[in-house]
Each structure stands twice: as structure tokens, then as C-alpha cells.
Amino acid sequence: SSGINAEYGKICEGLARVQTEGWELAVLVNNHGSVGDTSIRMEEVSDIGYLEKYFLLNFISYQVLTSVFSDRFKASKRVCVNISSMAAVKPFQSFGCYCAIKAARMMAYQVIAEESADVRVLNYSPGPMKSPMTDDITANSHSTSIREYFASADWVDADASAAKMLKLVNEDSYQSGVQIDFYDR
């Protein structure tokens, strides 16, 4: 719990330094986290210390950031964007903890959409992008099919995906809480 309290303190301190008065629109794009150890199968994940750190980084700090952002910008129109993934709705070998976290984050944002009509919520799946994370997966996944997929994937251009997300936010015509993939529409 001291790790959680320290994380909460860091997030609060960081957002406390942001001037929140006069903002017409405040947008949180929440994309922090880690894929975790892809070299082990989900049924083999038993290290409580690993799970505590993984969930602290990938869910607890994510939710705290969302909550603190929402509170700090209460006087503004707020949009919360969860950078989601197909892993939130489909299981993938090597990604057990990642899939569980992505599903939990998507559901948390859907609950916010249900509970808070004054907050616009978008779960945006940007499509597969080349990154150090995908390099790590290619090198270390226990799954041959996952390594092969990531070694030859058709990567989405990051600028094109970001432009689509910004267009969705600006048009504001999506149902709050919905998951939209780069390849949708």
C-alpha cells in the first residue's frame, strides 16, 4: 500500500502544478503501461510481487490519474481517452496480464461513461504500431505464432492513428464509453 500511496502522491503533485482555470476543454489521453513478461504463459503467472507491480503500473495508477484529472478539471468539459487494444476484447497468447488489464481499463471507462454524463469517454484502439514493445514481444514471446505475427505485421502509421483519434474527439459524435478501433468506420 505504500507504493500505491506514493504513486497517488506523484500523480496529485504533478496535476496540482497544472493551471486548471479557463480551460474550455480538457482531454486526458491515458496510454501509460507495459505489456509485461510475454515469455511466460498465463497459467504460470504466480509471482505475487510481479502481479502487484504490474497491476499498480497498469491499472491502479491509470485509474488514479483518471480520477485526479477528472477532479482537477471539473469546471471544464472533460474527455477521457483510454488507449485500448484488441487485447481488451480478444485473448492473445503471451498477453495474459496485458489482456486482463486492457479489459479492466476499458470496463472502468465504460462505467465512468455510465456514471458521469458530464464526462465524454472514448476507448480508442489505435491499431498495431511498431514500437520497442513490439520489438520485445518479437524477441521474447513464448508463442511462435505471436513472434511470427509481430515480425511481419502490417503496422499502422502513428500519425494517421493519432489524427483519427483527434477527429473522433473533435467531432464528438461517438457514444460515450464505446470502443472504436482504428480500422472501424
Coordinates of C-alpha atoms in Angstrom, one line a residue:
S1 CA 0.0 0.0 0.0
S2 CA 2.9 2.4 0.4
G3 CA 3.7 2.0 -3.3
I4 CA 0.1 2.9 -4.1
N5 CA 0.1 5.9 -1.8
A6 CA 3.4 7.1 -3.3
E7 CA 2.0 6.7 -6.8
Y8 CA -1.1 8.6 -5.9
G9 CA 1.0 11.4 -4.3
K10 CA 3.1 11.7 -7.5
I11 CA 0.1 12.0 -9.7
C12 CA -1.6 14.5 -7.4
E13 CA 1.6 16.6 -7.2
G14 CA 2.0 16.6 -11.0
L15 CA -1.6 17.7 -11.7
A16 CA -1.5 20.2 -8.9
R17 CA 1.1 22.2 -10.9
V18 CA -1.3 22.4 -13.9
Q19 CA -3.3 25.6 -14.1
T20 CA -6.9 24.4 -14.5
E21 CA -8.8 27.7 -14.6
G22 CA -10.1 28.9 -18.0
W23 CA -9.9 25.5 -19.8
E24 CA -12.8 25.2 -22.1
L25 CA -11.9 21.6 -22.9
A26 CA -9.6 19.2 -21.0
V27 CA -8.6 16.0 -22.7
L28 CA -6.8 13.1 -20.9
V29 CA -5.2 10.6 -23.3
N30 CA -4.3 7.7 -21.0
N31 CA -1.8 5.4 -22.6
H32 CA 0.8 4.5 -19.9
G33 CA 1.6 0.9 -19.1
S34 CA 3.6 -2.2 -20.0
V35 CA 2.9 -5.4 -21.9
G36 CA 4.6 -7.3 -19.1
D37 CA 6.6 -10.6 -19.4
T38 CA 5.5 -12.3 -22.6
S39 CA 7.9 -15.2 -22.1
I40 CA 5.6 -16.9 -19.6
R41 CA 2.1 -18.5 -20.1
M42 CA -0.8 -17.1 -18.1
E43 CA -1.3 -20.3 -16.2
E44 CA 2.3 -19.9 -15.0
V45 CA 1.9 -16.4 -13.6
S46 CA 2.1 -16.9 -9.8
D47 CA 4.6 -14.3 -8.5
I48 CA 2.6 -12.0 -6.3
G49 CA 5.2 -9.3 -6.3
Y50 CA 5.2 -9.3 -10.1
L51 CA 1.4 -9.1 -10.2
E52 CA 1.3 -6.3 -7.6
K53 CA 3.8 -4.2 -9.6
Y54 CA 2.1 -5.0 -12.8
F55 CA -1.4 -4.0 -11.6
L56 CA 0.0 -0.9 -9.8
L57 CA 1.6 0.4 -13.0
N58 CA -1.1 -0.7 -15.5
F59 CA -4.4 -0.3 -13.6
I60 CA -4.2 1.4 -10.2
S61 CA -2.0 4.4 -11.3
Y62 CA -4.1 4.6 -14.5
Q63 CA -7.4 4.8 -12.5
V64 CA -5.9 7.3 -10.0
L65 CA -4.7 9.5 -12.9
T66 CA -8.2 9.5 -14.4
S67 CA -9.8 10.3 -11.1
V68 CA -7.4 13.1 -10.2
F69 CA -7.7 14.6 -13.8
S70 CA -11.5 14.5 -13.6
D71 CA -11.5 16.2 -10.2
R72 CA -8.9 18.9 -11.2
F73 CA -10.8 19.8 -14.4
K74 CA -14.3 19.6 -13.0
A75 CA -15.1 23.2 -14.3
S76 CA -14.2 22.2 -17.8
K77 CA -15.7 20.0 -20.5
R78 CA -13.8 16.7 -19.9
V79 CA -12.8 14.0 -22.4
C80 CA -11.1 10.9 -21.2
V81 CA -9.5 8.7 -23.9
N82 CA -8.3 5.2 -22.9
I83 CA -5.8 4.0 -25.5
S84 CA -7.2 0.5 -25.8
S85 CA -6.3 -2.6 -27.8
M86 CA -7.9 -5.6 -29.5
A87 CA -6.4 -7.3 -26.4
A88 CA -9.2 -5.8 -24.4
V89 CA -11.8 -7.9 -26.2
K90 CA -9.8 -10.9 -27.6
P91 CA -7.3 -13.2 -25.9
F92 CA -3.8 -13.4 -27.3
Q93 CA -1.1 -15.9 -26.3
S94 CA 1.7 -14.4 -24.3
F95 CA -0.5 -11.4 -23.3
G96 CA -2.5 -12.8 -20.4
C97 CA -1.9 -10.0 -17.9
Y98 CA -2.0 -7.4 -20.7
C99 CA -5.4 -8.7 -21.9
A100 CA -6.8 -8.7 -18.4
I101 CA -5.6 -5.1 -17.8
K102 CA -6.8 -3.8 -21.1
A103 CA -10.3 -5.3 -20.5
A104 CA -10.4 -3.8 -17.0
R105 CA -9.4 -0.4 -18.2
M106 CA -12.0 -0.5 -20.9
M107 CA -14.7 -1.5 -18.5
A108 CA -13.6 1.1 -15.9
Y109 CA -14.0 3.8 -18.6
Q110 CA -17.4 2.4 -19.7
V111 CA -18.5 2.6 -16.0
I112 CA -17.4 6.3 -15.9
A113 CA -19.4 6.9 -19.1
E114 CA -22.5 5.3 -17.4
E115 CA -22.0 7.2 -14.1
S116 CA -20.9 10.6 -15.3
A117 CA -22.8 12.2 -18.2
D118 CA -20.6 15.3 -17.9
V119 CA -17.5 13.3 -18.9
R120 CA -17.0 12.1 -22.5
V121 CA -15.3 8.8 -22.6
L122 CA -13.6 7.1 -25.6
N123 CA -11.9 3.7 -25.7
Y124 CA -9.7 4.1 -28.7
S125 CA -7.8 1.2 -30.2
P126 CA -5.0 2.7 -32.4
G127 CA -4.2 -0.4 -34.3
P128 CA -0.8 -2.3 -34.2
M129 CA 2.1 0.1 -34.2
K130 CA 5.8 -0.6 -34.4
S131 CA 7.5 0.2 -31.0
P132 CA 10.0 -1.0 -28.5
M133 CA 7.1 -3.0 -27.0
T134 CA 6.5 -4.9 -30.3
D135 CA 10.3 -5.5 -30.6
D136 CA 10.3 -7.0 -27.1
I137 CA 7.3 -9.2 -28.0
T138 CA 9.0 -10.4 -31.2
A139 CA 12.1 -11.3 -29.2
N140 CA 10.6 -12.8 -26.1
S141 CA 7.1 -14.2 -26.6
H142 CA 6.7 -17.8 -25.7
S143 CA 4.3 -18.2 -28.6
T144 CA 5.8 -18.9 -32.0
S145 CA 2.7 -17.6 -33.8
I146 CA 2.8 -14.3 -31.9
R147 CA 6.5 -13.9 -32.6
E148 CA 5.9 -14.5 -36.3
Y149 CA 2.9 -12.1 -36.4
F150 CA 4.9 -9.3 -34.8
A151 CA 7.9 -10.0 -37.0
S152 CA 5.9 -9.4 -40.2
A153 CA 2.9 -7.2 -39.1
D154 CA 1.4 -4.5 -41.2
W155 CA 2.0 -1.6 -38.9
V156 CA -0.4 1.4 -38.6
D157 CA 1.2 4.8 -39.1
A158 CA 1.2 6.5 -35.6
D159 CA 0.4 9.9 -37.1
A160 CA -2.6 8.6 -39.1
S161 CA -4.0 6.8 -36.0
A162 CA -3.5 9.9 -33.8
A163 CA -5.3 12.0 -36.4
K164 CA -8.2 9.6 -36.4
M165 CA -8.4 9.7 -32.6
L166 CA -8.3 13.5 -32.6
K167 CA -11.0 13.6 -35.3
L168 CA -13.2 11.4 -33.2
V169 CA -12.7 13.6 -30.1
N170 CA -13.3 16.8 -32.1
E171 CA -16.5 15.5 -33.9
D172 CA -17.8 14.2 -30.5
S173 CA -20.4 12.0 -32.2
Y174 CA -19.5 8.7 -30.7
Q175 CA -21.5 7.1 -27.9
S176 CA -19.6 7.8 -24.6
G177 CA -17.8 4.7 -23.4
V178 CA -17.7 2.9 -26.7
Q179 CA -14.6 1.2 -28.1
I180 CA -13.6 2.3 -31.5
D181 CA -10.7 0.7 -33.4
F182 CA -8.5 2.5 -36.0
Y183 CA -10.0 0.1 -38.6
D184 CA -13.6 0.9 -37.7
R185 CA -15.8 3.3 -39.8

